[in-house]
CSV table of C-alpha atoms in Angstrom, one decimal:
chain,number,residue,atom,x,y,z
P,1,MET,CA,-4.8,16.6,-6.4
P,2,LEU,CA,-1.2,16.8,-5.2
P,3,GLY,CA,0.3,20.2,-4.4
P,4,PHE,CA,3.5,21.3,-6.2
P,5,THR,CA,6.1,23.9,-5.5
P,6,ARG,CA,7.3,26.5,-8.0
P,7,GLU,CA,10.5,24.6,-8.4
P,8,THR,CA,8.7,21.4,-9.2
P,9,ARG,CA,6.6,23.2,-11.9
P,10,ILE,CA,9.8,24.4,-13.5
P,11,LYS,CA,11.1,20.9,-13.9
P,12,ILE,CA,7.8,19.0,-14.5
P,13,LEU,CA,5.4,21.1,-16.5
P,14,THR,CA,2.5,18.6,-16.5
P,15,ALA,CA,1.8,17.0,-13.2
P,16,PRO,CA,-0.3,13.8,-13.2
P,17,ILE,CA,-3.8,13.9,-11.5
P,18,ILE,CA,-3.3,11.8,-8.4
P,19,GLY,CA,-5.3,11.7,-5.3
P,20,ASN,CA,-8.7,13.0,-4.3
P,21,THR,CA,-9.9,9.4,-4.5
P,22,PRO,CA,-13.5,8.9,-3.2
P,23,ILE,CA,-14.6,7.6,0.2
P,24,ARG,CA,-17.7,5.4,0.0
P,25,LYS,CA,-19.8,4.4,2.9
P,26,CYS,CA,-20.2,0.6,2.8
P,27,GLU,CA,-23.8,0.0,4.0
P,28,PHE,CA,-23.2,-3.8,4.0
P,29,LEU,CA,-20.2,-3.6,6.4
P,30,SER,CA,-21.7,-0.8,8.4
P,31,SER,CA,-24.8,-2.9,9.1
P,32,ARG,CA,-22.8,-6.1,9.7
P,33,TYR,CA,-20.4,-4.5,12.3
P,34,HIS,CA,-22.9,-1.9,13.7
P,35,SER,CA,-20.7,1.1,13.0
P,36,ASN,CA,-20.0,3.7,10.2
P,37,ILE,CA,-17.6,2.0,7.9
P,38,TYR,CA,-16.2,3.8,4.9
P,39,ILE,CA,-13.8,2.6,2.2
P,40,LYS,CA,-11.1,4.8,0.7
P,41,GLU,CA,-11.0,3.7,-2.9
P,42,GLU,CA,-7.5,4.2,-4.1
P,43,PHE,CA,-8.1,2.3,-7.3
P,44,HIS,CA,-9.4,5.6,-8.8
P,45,ASN,CA,-5.8,6.8,-9.2
P,46,PRO,CA,-4.5,6.7,-12.7
P,47,GLY,CA,-2.6,3.5,-12.1
P,48,MET,CA,-5.5,2.1,-10.1
P,49,SER,CA,-3.4,2.0,-6.9
P,50,ALA,CA,-2.5,4.0,-3.8
P,51,LYS,CA,1.1,3.4,-4.8
P,52,ASP,CA,0.8,6.1,-7.5
P,53,ARG,CA,1.2,8.6,-4.7
P,54,PRO,CA,4.7,7.6,-3.5
P,55,ALA,CA,5.8,6.7,-7.0
P,56,TYR,CA,5.2,10.2,-8.2
P,57,TYR,CA,6.8,11.8,-5.1
P,58,MET,CA,9.9,9.6,-5.4
P,59,ILE,CA,10.3,10.4,-9.1
P,60,GLN,CA,9.7,14.1,-8.5
P,61,ASP,CA,12.3,14.1,-5.7
P,62,ALA,CA,14.9,12.3,-7.8
P,63,ILE,CA,14.5,14.7,-10.7
P,64,ASN,CA,14.5,17.8,-8.6
P,65,ARG,CA,17.7,16.7,-6.8
P,66,ASN,CA,19.4,15.9,-10.2
P,67,CYS,CA,19.9,12.2,-9.2
P,68,ILE,CA,19.1,11.1,-12.7
P,69,SER,CA,19.5,12.7,-16.2
P,70,PRO,CA,16.9,12.7,-18.9
P,71,GLY,CA,16.6,9.4,-20.7
P,72,GLY,CA,17.9,7.5,-17.6
P,73,THR,CA,16.3,4.5,-15.9
P,74,PHE,CA,14.2,4.4,-12.8
P,75,VAL,CA,14.6,1.2,-10.9
P,76,GLU,CA,12.3,-0.3,-8.3
P,77,ALA,CA,11.6,-3.5,-6.3
P,78,SER,CA,7.9,-3.9,-6.2
P,79,SER,CA,5.0,-6.4,-5.8
P,80,GLY,CA,3.6,-4.6,-8.9
P,81,ASN,CA,1.7,-1.5,-8.0
P,82,THR,CA,4.6,0.9,-7.1
P,83,GLY,CA,6.4,-0.5,-10.1
P,84,LEU,CA,3.5,0.5,-12.4
P,85,GLY,CA,3.4,4.0,-10.9
P,86,ILE,CA,7.2,4.3,-11.5
P,87,ALA,CA,6.8,2.9,-15.1
P,88,MET,CA,3.9,5.3,-16.0
P,89,PHE,CA,5.5,8.5,-14.7
P,90,ALA,CA,9.0,7.6,-15.9
P,91,LYS,CA,7.6,7.2,-19.4
P,92,GLN,CA,5.6,10.4,-19.2
P,93,TYR,CA,8.7,12.4,-18.4
P,94,GLY,CA,11.0,10.8,-20.9
P,95,TYR,CA,12.7,8.1,-18.7
P,96,ARG,CA,12.9,4.3,-18.8
P,97,SER,CA,12.0,1.9,-16.0
P,98,LYS,CA,13.2,-1.5,-14.8
P,99,ILE,CA,11.1,-3.2,-12.2
P,100,PHE,CA,12.2,-6.2,-10.1
P,101,VAL,CA,9.3,-8.3,-9.0
P,102,SER,CA,9.2,-11.6,-7.0
P,103,LYS,CA,7.9,-14.8,-8.5
P,104,SER,CA,4.7,-14.5,-6.5
P,105,CYS,CA,3.7,-11.4,-8.4
P,106,SER,CA,0.3,-11.9,-10.2
P,107,GLN,CA,0.4,-12.4,-14.0
P,108,GLU,CA,-2.1,-9.6,-14.3
P,109,LYS,CA,0.3,-7.2,-12.7
P,110,ILE,CA,3.2,-8.4,-14.8
P,111,ALA,CA,1.2,-7.9,-18.0
P,112,ILE,CA,0.2,-4.4,-16.9
P,113,LEU,CA,3.8,-3.5,-16.1
P,114,GLU,CA,5.0,-4.7,-19.5
P,115,ALA,CA,2.2,-2.8,-21.2
P,116,ALA,CA,3.3,0.4,-19.4
P,117,GLY,CA,6.8,0.0,-21.0
P,118,ALA,CA,8.7,-1.4,-18.0
P,119,GLU,CA,11.5,-3.9,-18.3
P,120,ILE,CA,10.7,-6.7,-15.9
P,121,GLU,CA,13.0,-9.0,-14.0
P,122,ILE,CA,11.5,-11.8,-11.8
P,123,CYS,CA,13.4,-12.7,-8.6
P,124,ASP,CA,13.1,-15.5,-6.1
P,125,ASN,CA,11.7,-13.3,-3.2
P,126,SER,CA,11.3,-9.9,-1.7
P,127,ASN,CA,13.2,-10.6,1.6
P,128,GLY,CA,15.2,-7.4,1.7
P,129,LEU,CA,18.7,-6.2,0.9
P,130,GLY,CA,20.3,-9.0,3.0
P,131,ASP,CA,19.2,-11.6,0.5
P,132,PHE,CA,21.2,-11.8,-2.7
P,133,TYR,CA,18.2,-13.2,-4.6
P,134,SER,CA,15.6,-10.7,-3.4
P,135,THR,CA,14.0,-8.0,-5.5
P,136,GLN,CA,15.5,-5.3,-3.3
P,137,PHE,CA,19.1,-6.6,-3.6
P,138,LYS,CA,19.0,-7.1,-7.3
P,139,ALA,CA,17.3,-3.7,-7.9
P,140,GLN,CA,20.0,-1.9,-5.8
P,141,SER,CA,22.8,-3.8,-7.5
P,142,TYR,CA,21.4,-3.0,-11.0
P,143,ALA,CA,21.1,0.7,-10.2
P,144,ALA,CA,24.6,0.8,-8.7
P,145,THR,CA,26.3,-0.7,-11.8
P,146,GLN,CA,24.4,0.8,-14.7
P,147,PRO,CA,24.9,4.3,-16.0
P,148,ASN,CA,22.2,6.9,-15.3
P,149,ALA,CA,20.0,4.6,-13.3
P,150,TYR,CA,18.3,5.5,-10.0
P,151,PHE,CA,16.9,3.1,-7.4
P,152,THR,CA,13.8,4.8,-6.0
P,153,ASN,CA,13.8,2.2,-3.2
P,154,GLN,CA,10.3,2.6,-1.7
P,155,TYR,CA,11.3,0.5,1.4
P,156,TYR,CA,13.8,3.2,2.5
P,157,ASN,CA,12.6,6.4,0.8
P,158,SER,CA,11.1,9.0,3.0
P,159,GLN,CA,9.0,10.3,0.1
P,160,ASN,CA,6.9,7.1,0.6
P,161,ILE,CA,5.7,8.4,4.0
P,162,ARG,CA,5.6,12.0,2.8
P,163,ALA,CA,3.3,11.2,-0.1
P,164,HIS,CA,0.6,9.8,2.3
P,165,TYR,CA,1.2,12.4,5.0
P,166,LYS,CA,0.7,15.2,2.4
P,167,THR,CA,-2.1,13.7,0.4
P,168,THR,CA,-3.9,10.6,1.7
P,169,GLY,CA,-4.1,11.7,5.3
P,170,PRO,CA,-5.5,15.2,4.6
P,171,GLU,CA,-8.0,13.8,2.1
P,172,ILE,CA,-9.4,11.3,4.7
P,173,TRP,CA,-9.7,13.9,7.4
P,174,LYS,CA,-11.5,16.3,5.0
P,175,GLN,CA,-13.8,13.6,3.5
P,176,THR,CA,-14.9,12.4,6.9
P,177,ASP,CA,-15.3,16.0,8.2
P,178,GLY,CA,-12.8,15.2,10.9
P,179,GLN,CA,-15.1,12.5,12.3
P,180,ILE,CA,-12.8,9.6,11.7
P,181,THR,CA,-12.1,7.5,14.8
P,182,HIS,CA,-10.4,4.5,13.3
P,183,PHE,CA,-8.1,3.8,10.3
P,184,LEU,CA,-7.3,0.3,9.1
P,185,CYS,CA,-5.0,-0.6,6.2
P,186,GLY,CA,-2.5,-3.3,5.1
P,187,VAL,CA,1.2,-2.9,6.0
P,188,GLY,CA,3.9,-3.7,3.5
P,189,THR,CA,6.5,-1.0,3.1
P,190,GLY,CA,4.8,0.9,5.9
P,191,GLY,CA,4.6,4.1,4.0
P,192,THR,CA,0.8,4.4,3.9
P,193,ILE,CA,0.1,3.6,7.6
P,194,SER,CA,3.0,5.8,8.7
P,195,GLY,CA,2.1,8.8,6.6
P,196,VAL,CA,-1.7,8.6,7.1
P,197,GLY,CA,-1.3,7.7,10.8
P,198,ARG,CA,1.1,10.6,11.5
P,199,TYR,CA,-1.3,13.2,9.9
P,200,LEU,CA,-4.4,11.9,11.6
P,201,LYS,CA,-2.8,11.7,15.0
P,202,GLU,CA,-1.8,15.3,14.6
P,203,GLN,CA,-5.4,16.2,14.1
P,204,ARG,CA,-6.8,13.9,16.8
P,205,PRO,CA,-4.3,12.1,19.0
P,206,ASN,CA,-6.9,9.5,20.1
P,207,VAL,CA,-7.7,8.3,16.6
P,208,ASN,CA,-7.0,4.5,16.3
P,209,ILE,CA,-4.4,3.6,13.7
P,210,TRP,CA,-4.5,-0.1,12.9
P,211,GLY,CA,-2.5,-2.2,10.5
P,212,VAL,CA,-3.0,-5.7,8.9
P,213,GLU,CA,-0.3,-8.1,7.9
P,214,PRO,CA,-0.1,-11.8,7.0
P,215,ALA,CA,0.4,-14.5,9.7
P,216,GLY,CA,4.2,-14.8,10.3
P,217,SER,CA,5.1,-11.3,9.3
P,218,ILE,CA,7.4,-9.6,11.8
P,219,LEU,CA,6.0,-6.0,12.0
P,220,GLN,CA,3.4,-6.8,14.7
P,221,HIS,CA,6.3,-8.1,16.8
P,222,TYR,CA,8.4,-5.1,16.0
P,223,LEU,CA,5.6,-2.7,16.9
P,224,ASP,CA,5.1,-4.3,20.3
P,225,ALA,CA,8.7,-5.1,21.2
P,226,ARG,CA,10.7,-2.6,19.1
P,227,SER,CA,12.9,-5.5,18.2
P,228,ILE,CA,13.2,-8.2,15.5
P,229,PRO,CA,12.2,-11.7,16.4
P,230,GLU,CA,15.2,-14.1,17.1
P,231,GLN,CA,13.7,-16.6,14.7
P,232,ILE,CA,12.2,-15.4,11.4
P,233,ALA,CA,10.2,-17.9,9.4
P,234,PRO,CA,8.5,-17.4,6.0
P,235,PHE,CA,5.2,-15.5,6.4
P,236,GLU,CA,2.0,-16.4,4.6
P,237,SER,CA,1.8,-14.9,1.1
P,238,ILE,CA,-0.7,-12.0,0.7
P,239,GLU,CA,0.5,-10.0,-2.2
P,240,GLY,CA,1.6,-6.4,-1.3
P,241,ILE,CA,1.8,-6.8,2.5
P,242,GLY,CA,3.9,-8.5,5.1
P,243,ARG,CA,7.7,-8.4,5.7
P,244,ASN,CA,10.5,-10.4,7.3
P,245,PHE,CA,12.5,-7.2,7.8
P,246,VAL,CA,11.6,-3.8,9.1
P,247,PRO,CA,11.5,-1.2,6.2
P,248,GLY,CA,12.9,2.2,6.8
P,249,SER,CA,9.6,3.6,5.5
P,250,PHE,CA,7.8,2.1,8.5
P,251,ASP,CA,7.4,4.5,11.4
P,252,PRO,CA,5.8,2.7,14.3
P,253,THR,CA,5.2,5.9,16.3
P,254,PRO,CA,1.6,6.6,15.1
P,255,VAL,CA,0.5,2.9,14.9
P,256,ASP,CA,-1.6,1.6,17.7
P,257,HIS,CA,-1.8,-2.1,16.7
P,258,ILE,CA,-1.1,-4.5,13.9
P,259,TYR,CA,-3.4,-7.5,13.4
P,260,GLN,CA,-2.4,-10.7,11.5
P,261,VAL,CA,-4.6,-12.7,9.2
P,262,THR,CA,-4.2,-15.9,7.2
P,263,GLN,CA,-4.0,-16.2,3.5
P,264,GLU,CA,-6.9,-18.7,3.5
P,265,ASP,CA,-9.2,-16.3,5.4
P,266,THR,CA,-8.2,-13.4,3.1
P,267,LYS,CA,-9.1,-15.4,0.0
P,268,THR,CA,-12.4,-16.5,1.5
P,269,MET,CA,-13.3,-12.9,2.4
P,270,ALA,CA,-12.4,-11.6,-1.1
P,271,ARG,CA,-14.8,-14.1,-2.7
P,272,ALA,CA,-17.5,-13.6,0.0
P,273,TYR,CA,-17.4,-9.8,-0.4
P,274,ARG,CA,-17.8,-10.2,-4.1
P,275,THR,CA,-20.8,-12.4,-3.6
P,276,ASP,CA,-22.5,-10.0,-1.2
P,277,THR,CA,-21.7,-6.7,-2.8
P,278,GLY,CA,-20.6,-7.4,-6.4
P,279,ILE,CA,-17.3,-5.6,-5.7
P,280,LEU,CA,-13.9,-7.1,-6.6
P,281,CYS,CA,-11.4,-6.1,-4.0
P,282,GLY,CA,-7.6,-6.5,-4.1
P,283,PHE,CA,-5.5,-8.9,-2.1
P,284,SER,CA,-4.5,-6.6,0.7
P,285,SER,CA,-8.0,-5.0,0.7
P,286,ALA,CA,-9.4,-8.5,1.3
P,287,ALA,CA,-6.9,-8.9,4.2
P,288,VAL,CA,-8.5,-5.8,5.8
P,289,LEU,CA,-11.9,-7.5,5.5
P,290,ALA,CA,-10.5,-10.7,7.0
P,291,CYS,CA,-9.2,-8.6,9.9
P,292,LEU,CA,-12.6,-7.2,10.6
P,293,GLN,CA,-14.2,-10.6,10.3
P,294,ARG,CA,-11.8,-12.1,12.9
P,295,TYR,CA,-11.2,-9.3,15.3
P,296,ALA,CA,-14.3,-7.1,15.2
P,297,THR,CA,-15.5,-8.1,18.6
P,298,GLY,CA,-12.2,-7.1,20.3
P,299,MET,CA,-12.2,-3.8,18.4
P,300,HIS,CA,-15.2,-2.6,20.4
P,301,LEU,CA,-16.6,-0.6,17.6
P,302,LYS,CA,-19.6,1.7,18.5
P,303,PRO,CA,-22.5,2.9,16.4
P,304,THR,CA,-21.0,6.4,16.6
P,305,ASP,CA,-17.5,5.4,15.4
P,306,THR,CA,-16.3,6.2,11.9
P,307,LEU,CA,-13.9,3.5,10.6
P,308,VAL,CA,-12.1,4.1,7.3
P,309,LEU,CA,-10.7,1.0,5.4
P,310,LEU,CA,-8.0,1.6,2.8
P,311,PHE,CA,-8.6,-0.4,-0.4
P,312,PRO,CA,-5.2,0.3,-2.2
P,313,ASP,CA,-6.0,-1.4,-5.5
P,314,HIS,CA,-8.6,-3.3,-7.4
P,315,GLY,CA,-9.5,-7.0,-7.6
P,316,SER,CA,-9.1,-7.1,-11.3
P,317,ARG,CA,-5.4,-7.5,-10.7
P,318,TYR,CA,-5.9,-10.7,-8.8
P,319,ILE,CA,-8.5,-12.7,-10.8
P,320,SER,CA,-6.2,-15.7,-11.1
P,321,LYS,CA,-5.3,-15.6,-7.4
P,322,LEU,CA,-8.6,-14.7,-5.7
P,323,TYR,CA,-11.6,-15.2,-7.9
P,324,SER,CA,-11.0,-18.5,-9.7
P,325,GLU,CA,-12.9,-20.5,-7.2
P,326,THR,CA,-16.6,-20.7,-6.4
P,327,PRO,CA,-17.5,-17.8,-4.0
P,328,LYS,CA,-19.5,-18.2,-0.8
P,329,SER,CA,-21.4,-15.6,1.3
P,330,VAL,CA,-19.8,-13.6,4.1
P,331,ALA,CA,-22.6,-15.0,6.3
P,332,HIS,CA,-20.9,-18.4,5.9
P,333,ALA,CA,-17.3,-17.2,6.0
């Protein structure tokens, strides 16, 4: 459960139960890759997503700094999961929410957002503040022109990193008894890998912090070169991860490497994992599995290693995108 200061308790009397999500050893993957592979199941959060953590931290921070008055509107640009966290907590504490999503957002997520009471606006893309038609630009413009509206701005809000540094990282360290040697997760805003990576590196500097993004995303290039590519092309669509700009919530310092995977391989692995384990994993979770499938040999995993995969949400939010085709076994992937 998240920790709260005395000042926070004064302003928010009832804090949501977030975190302490389970870690499960996946015997199937452990056997397949000859290592100890655990899955951090973030879909056990109340909004079924890892994004509940930064959503709450950002709302808590805005209320405590008097950035918004009771009854106001929290605004966010989101692929769906952060938006749901914002919508849930805003409603719980007497606020409204308006969420800007791109047209690639799954219908399942849009339905859940609307059920949570959020006002939805669909935008052309999520290409950052420099694009007038992006979710980020439209969310910022809306918050700047409407009374008592606050843009939580997960892409540039330090609370995004802080939430995972304060909660997800310590949980993983404790749940693995400090034996973790590798951490692998999808990279979108960068908050998860930055916060978890920073905490784990403080405990053990040689722990490997690895990210996954879609083919064509620029964060791998930025991590290696500390610069943005001269030519930026559209990246393959894997909902929740990948960027054509560098978010302020991405700290490359603790990150050792970022791998790239294709959308096709990701979809194949989602269906294959369902066939072999009966588990529906989300889009970026499947990207992590696709990363293992493609790069495991070069990762040089040993039987004594402990690799933790972050599954940030559940496959039930991507039925139409991932599970509408006939699945096939991982053995044939």
